[in-house]
mmCIF file of C-alpha atoms and ligand atoms in Angstrom:
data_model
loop_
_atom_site.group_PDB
_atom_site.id
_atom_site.type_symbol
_atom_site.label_atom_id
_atom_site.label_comp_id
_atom_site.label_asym_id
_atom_site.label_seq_id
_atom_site.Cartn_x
_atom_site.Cartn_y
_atom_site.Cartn_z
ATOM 1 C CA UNK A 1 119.952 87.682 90.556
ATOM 2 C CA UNK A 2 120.618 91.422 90.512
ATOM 3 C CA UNK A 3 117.626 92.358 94.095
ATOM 4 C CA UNK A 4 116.768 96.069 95.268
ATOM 5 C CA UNK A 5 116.142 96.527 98.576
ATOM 6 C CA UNK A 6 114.101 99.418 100.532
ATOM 7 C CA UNK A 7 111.718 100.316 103.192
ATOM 8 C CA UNK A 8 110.566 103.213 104.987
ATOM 9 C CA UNK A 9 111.545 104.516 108.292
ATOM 10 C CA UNK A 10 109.516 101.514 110.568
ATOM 11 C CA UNK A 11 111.249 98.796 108.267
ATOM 12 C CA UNK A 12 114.799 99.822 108.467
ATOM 13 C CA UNK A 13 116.112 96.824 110.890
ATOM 14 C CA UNK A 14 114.370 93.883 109.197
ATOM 15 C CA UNK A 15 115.264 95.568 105.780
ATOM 16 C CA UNK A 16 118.931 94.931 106.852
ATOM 17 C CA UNK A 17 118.204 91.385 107.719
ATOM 18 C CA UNK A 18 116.120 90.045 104.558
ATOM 19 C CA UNK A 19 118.919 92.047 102.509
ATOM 20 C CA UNK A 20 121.527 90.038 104.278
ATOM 21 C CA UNK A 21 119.479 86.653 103.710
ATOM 22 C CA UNK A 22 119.300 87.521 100.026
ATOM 23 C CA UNK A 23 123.364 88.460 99.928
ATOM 24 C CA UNK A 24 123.751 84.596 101.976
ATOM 25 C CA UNK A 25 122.079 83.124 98.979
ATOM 26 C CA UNK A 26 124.506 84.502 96.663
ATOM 27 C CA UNK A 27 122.194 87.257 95.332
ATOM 28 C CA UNK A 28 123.834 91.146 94.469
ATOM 29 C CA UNK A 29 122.149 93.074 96.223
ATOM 30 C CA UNK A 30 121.526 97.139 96.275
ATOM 31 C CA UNK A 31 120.287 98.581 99.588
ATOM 32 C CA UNK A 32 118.761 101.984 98.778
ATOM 33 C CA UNK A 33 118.079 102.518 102.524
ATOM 34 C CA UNK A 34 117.298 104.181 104.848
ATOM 35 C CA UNK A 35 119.385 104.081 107.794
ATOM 36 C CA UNK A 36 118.448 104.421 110.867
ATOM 37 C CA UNK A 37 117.165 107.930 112.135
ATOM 38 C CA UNK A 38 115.904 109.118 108.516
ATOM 39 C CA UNK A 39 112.262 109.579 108.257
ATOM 40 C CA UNK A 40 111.219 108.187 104.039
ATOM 41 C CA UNK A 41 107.285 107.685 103.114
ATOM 42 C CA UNK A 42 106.699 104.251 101.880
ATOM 43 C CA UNK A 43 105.462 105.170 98.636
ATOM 44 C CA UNK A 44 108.920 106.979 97.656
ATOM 45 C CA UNK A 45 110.638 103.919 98.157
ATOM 46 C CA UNK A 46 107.634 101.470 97.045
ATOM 47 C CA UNK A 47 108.026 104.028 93.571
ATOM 48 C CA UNK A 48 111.993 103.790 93.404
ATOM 49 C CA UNK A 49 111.845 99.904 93.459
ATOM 50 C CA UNK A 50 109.211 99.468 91.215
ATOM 51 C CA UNK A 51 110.406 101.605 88.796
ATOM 52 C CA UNK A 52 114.148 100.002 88.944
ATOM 53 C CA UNK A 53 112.479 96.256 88.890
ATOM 54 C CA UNK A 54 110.206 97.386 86.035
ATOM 55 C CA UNK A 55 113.288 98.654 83.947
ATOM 56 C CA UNK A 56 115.198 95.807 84.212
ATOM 57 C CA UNK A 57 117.635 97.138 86.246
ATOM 58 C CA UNK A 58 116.970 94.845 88.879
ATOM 59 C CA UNK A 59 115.884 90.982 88.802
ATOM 60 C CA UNK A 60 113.854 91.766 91.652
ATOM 61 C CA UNK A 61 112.690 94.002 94.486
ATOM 62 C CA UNK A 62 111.847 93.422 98.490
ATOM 63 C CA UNK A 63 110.951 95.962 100.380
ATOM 64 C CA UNK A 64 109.579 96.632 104.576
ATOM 65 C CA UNK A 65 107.318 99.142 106.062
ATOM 66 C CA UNK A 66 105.172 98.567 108.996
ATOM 67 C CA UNK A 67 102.734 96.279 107.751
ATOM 68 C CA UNK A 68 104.392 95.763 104.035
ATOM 69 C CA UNK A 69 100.773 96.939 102.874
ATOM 70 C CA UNK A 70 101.558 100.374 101.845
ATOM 71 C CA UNK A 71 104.677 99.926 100.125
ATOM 72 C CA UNK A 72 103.509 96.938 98.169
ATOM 73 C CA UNK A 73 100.069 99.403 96.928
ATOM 74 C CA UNK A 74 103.251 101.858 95.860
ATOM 75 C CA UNK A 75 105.000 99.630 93.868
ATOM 76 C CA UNK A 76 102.016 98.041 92.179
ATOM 77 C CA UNK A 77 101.096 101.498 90.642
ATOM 78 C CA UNK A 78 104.270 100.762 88.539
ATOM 79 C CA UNK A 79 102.884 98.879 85.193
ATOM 80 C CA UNK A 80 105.390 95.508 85.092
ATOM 81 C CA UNK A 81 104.878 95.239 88.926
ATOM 82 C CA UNK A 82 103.334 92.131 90.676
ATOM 83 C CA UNK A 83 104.207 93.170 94.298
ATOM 84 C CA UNK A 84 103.019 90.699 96.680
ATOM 85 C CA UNK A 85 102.893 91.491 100.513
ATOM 86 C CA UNK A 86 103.294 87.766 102.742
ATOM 87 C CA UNK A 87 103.458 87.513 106.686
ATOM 88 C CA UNK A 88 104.038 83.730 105.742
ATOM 89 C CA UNK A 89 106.257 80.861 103.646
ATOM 90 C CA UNK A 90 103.085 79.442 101.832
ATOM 91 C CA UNK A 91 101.615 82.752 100.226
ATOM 92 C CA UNK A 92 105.515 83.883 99.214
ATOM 93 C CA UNK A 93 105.535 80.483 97.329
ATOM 94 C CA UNK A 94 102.415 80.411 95.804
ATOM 95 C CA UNK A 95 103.014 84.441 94.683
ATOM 96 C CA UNK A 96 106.194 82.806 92.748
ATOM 97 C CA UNK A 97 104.986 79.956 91.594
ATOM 98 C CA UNK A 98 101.526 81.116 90.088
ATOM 99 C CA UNK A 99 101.565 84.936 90.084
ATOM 100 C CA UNK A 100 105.401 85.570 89.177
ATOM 101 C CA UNK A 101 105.369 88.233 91.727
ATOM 102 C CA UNK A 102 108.839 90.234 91.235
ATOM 103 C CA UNK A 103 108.646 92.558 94.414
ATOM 104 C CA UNK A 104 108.246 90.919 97.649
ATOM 105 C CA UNK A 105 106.869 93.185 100.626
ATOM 106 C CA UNK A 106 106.339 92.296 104.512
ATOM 107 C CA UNK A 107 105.453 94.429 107.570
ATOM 108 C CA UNK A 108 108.353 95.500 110.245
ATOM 109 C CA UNK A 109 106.034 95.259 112.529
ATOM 110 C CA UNK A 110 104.401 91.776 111.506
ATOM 111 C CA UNK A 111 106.920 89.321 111.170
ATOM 112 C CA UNK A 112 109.720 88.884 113.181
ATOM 113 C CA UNK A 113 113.749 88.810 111.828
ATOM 114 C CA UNK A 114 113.566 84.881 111.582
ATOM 115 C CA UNK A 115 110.161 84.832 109.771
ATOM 116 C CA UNK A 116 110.805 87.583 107.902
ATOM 117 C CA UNK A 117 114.684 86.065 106.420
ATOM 118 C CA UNK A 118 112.767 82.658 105.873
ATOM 119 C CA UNK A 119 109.714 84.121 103.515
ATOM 120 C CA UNK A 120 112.654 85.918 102.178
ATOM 121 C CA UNK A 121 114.593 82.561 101.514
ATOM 122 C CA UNK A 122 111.284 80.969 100.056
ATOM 123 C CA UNK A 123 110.271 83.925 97.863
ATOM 124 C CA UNK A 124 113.675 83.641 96.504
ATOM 125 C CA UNK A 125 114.091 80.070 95.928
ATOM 126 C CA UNK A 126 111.142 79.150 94.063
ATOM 127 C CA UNK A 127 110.080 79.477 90.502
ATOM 128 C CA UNK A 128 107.669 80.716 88.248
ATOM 129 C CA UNK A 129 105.301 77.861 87.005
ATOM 130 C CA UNK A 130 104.654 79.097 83.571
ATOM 131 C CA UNK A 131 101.818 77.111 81.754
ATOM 132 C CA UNK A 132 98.264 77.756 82.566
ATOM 133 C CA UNK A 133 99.635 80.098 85.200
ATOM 134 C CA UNK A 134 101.222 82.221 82.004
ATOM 135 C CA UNK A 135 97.882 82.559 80.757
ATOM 136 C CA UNK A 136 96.650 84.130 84.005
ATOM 137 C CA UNK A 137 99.908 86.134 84.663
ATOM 138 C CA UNK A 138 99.173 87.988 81.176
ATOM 139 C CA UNK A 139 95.404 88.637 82.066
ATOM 140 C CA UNK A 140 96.745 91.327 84.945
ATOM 141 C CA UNK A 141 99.622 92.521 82.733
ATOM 142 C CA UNK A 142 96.428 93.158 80.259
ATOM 143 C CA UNK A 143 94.435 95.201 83.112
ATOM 144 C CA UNK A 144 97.364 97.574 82.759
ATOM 145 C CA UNK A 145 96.585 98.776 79.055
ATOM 146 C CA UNK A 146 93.171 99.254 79.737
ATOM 147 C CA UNK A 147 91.457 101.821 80.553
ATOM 148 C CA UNK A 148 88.329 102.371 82.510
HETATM 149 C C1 LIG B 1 104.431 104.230 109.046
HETATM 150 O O1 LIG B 1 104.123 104.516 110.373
HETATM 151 C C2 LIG B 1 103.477 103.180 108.511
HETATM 152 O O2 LIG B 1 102.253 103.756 108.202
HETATM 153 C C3 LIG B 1 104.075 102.512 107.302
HETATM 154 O O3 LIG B 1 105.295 101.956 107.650
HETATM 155 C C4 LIG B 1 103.271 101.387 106.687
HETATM 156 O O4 LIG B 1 102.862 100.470 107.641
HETATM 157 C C5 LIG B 1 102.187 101.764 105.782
HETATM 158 O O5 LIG B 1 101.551 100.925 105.133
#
């Protein structure tokens, strides 16, 4: 798969590592940054990667700020997205498997490096359901086109 990778300032070092667990697996992946030392607002970068997954561009998106909660709010303003934000393996499975989430976020300063490179692994590895989870999947893409 074709991933985008981001975070914001507090996510830069466990950024690195998830995007060099997803590389491991055989994944191409784009690192839009930052590096160390450069300041970025979580929603910029929760925007960019939404907008990229959403396109097509990109199979997928994973992204790291401090807690993973602000960044995955960012990228869920982007109709297409189903950004899911785990600080465990069970939730990253269950947000492929039933909720087709395409933009995994976590929290810099929630998980550790070996945590955060095995929800990575998880996320990564398992599949979308489909069936009556389809059905459900298509109910939120249906909240999008409406209006209040
Ligand atoms: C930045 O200090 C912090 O607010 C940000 O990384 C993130 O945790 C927001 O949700």
């Amino acid at each position: 798969m074709r991933i985008v990778v981001a975070s914001d300032h507090a996510g830069v070092e466990l950024r690195k590592e998830i995007a060099a667990e997803a590389a491991e697996l055989g994944h191409e992946v784009v690192d839009l940054g930052p590096e160390p030392g450069e300041a970025i607002d979580y929603p910029v970068n929760g925007e960019r990667v939404g907008r990229l997954v959403a396109a097509g561009q990109f199979d997928r998106g994973l992204l790291v700020c401090g807690t993973g909660v602000g960044i995955s709010i960012a990228a869920n303003k982007v109709p297409g997205i189903r950004a899911v934000v785990c600080s465990e393996p069970y939730s990253a499975v269950m947000s492929r498997a039933h909720n087709d989430a395409n933009v995994l976020a976590m929290g810099a300063r929630v998980v550790g490096i070996g945590l955060g490179r095995q929800i990575t692994r998880e996320w990564l590895t398992t599949e979308f359901e489909g069936g009556r989870h389809a059905r459900r999947v298509e109910l939120i893409t249906a909240i999008e086109g409406s209006s209040s």
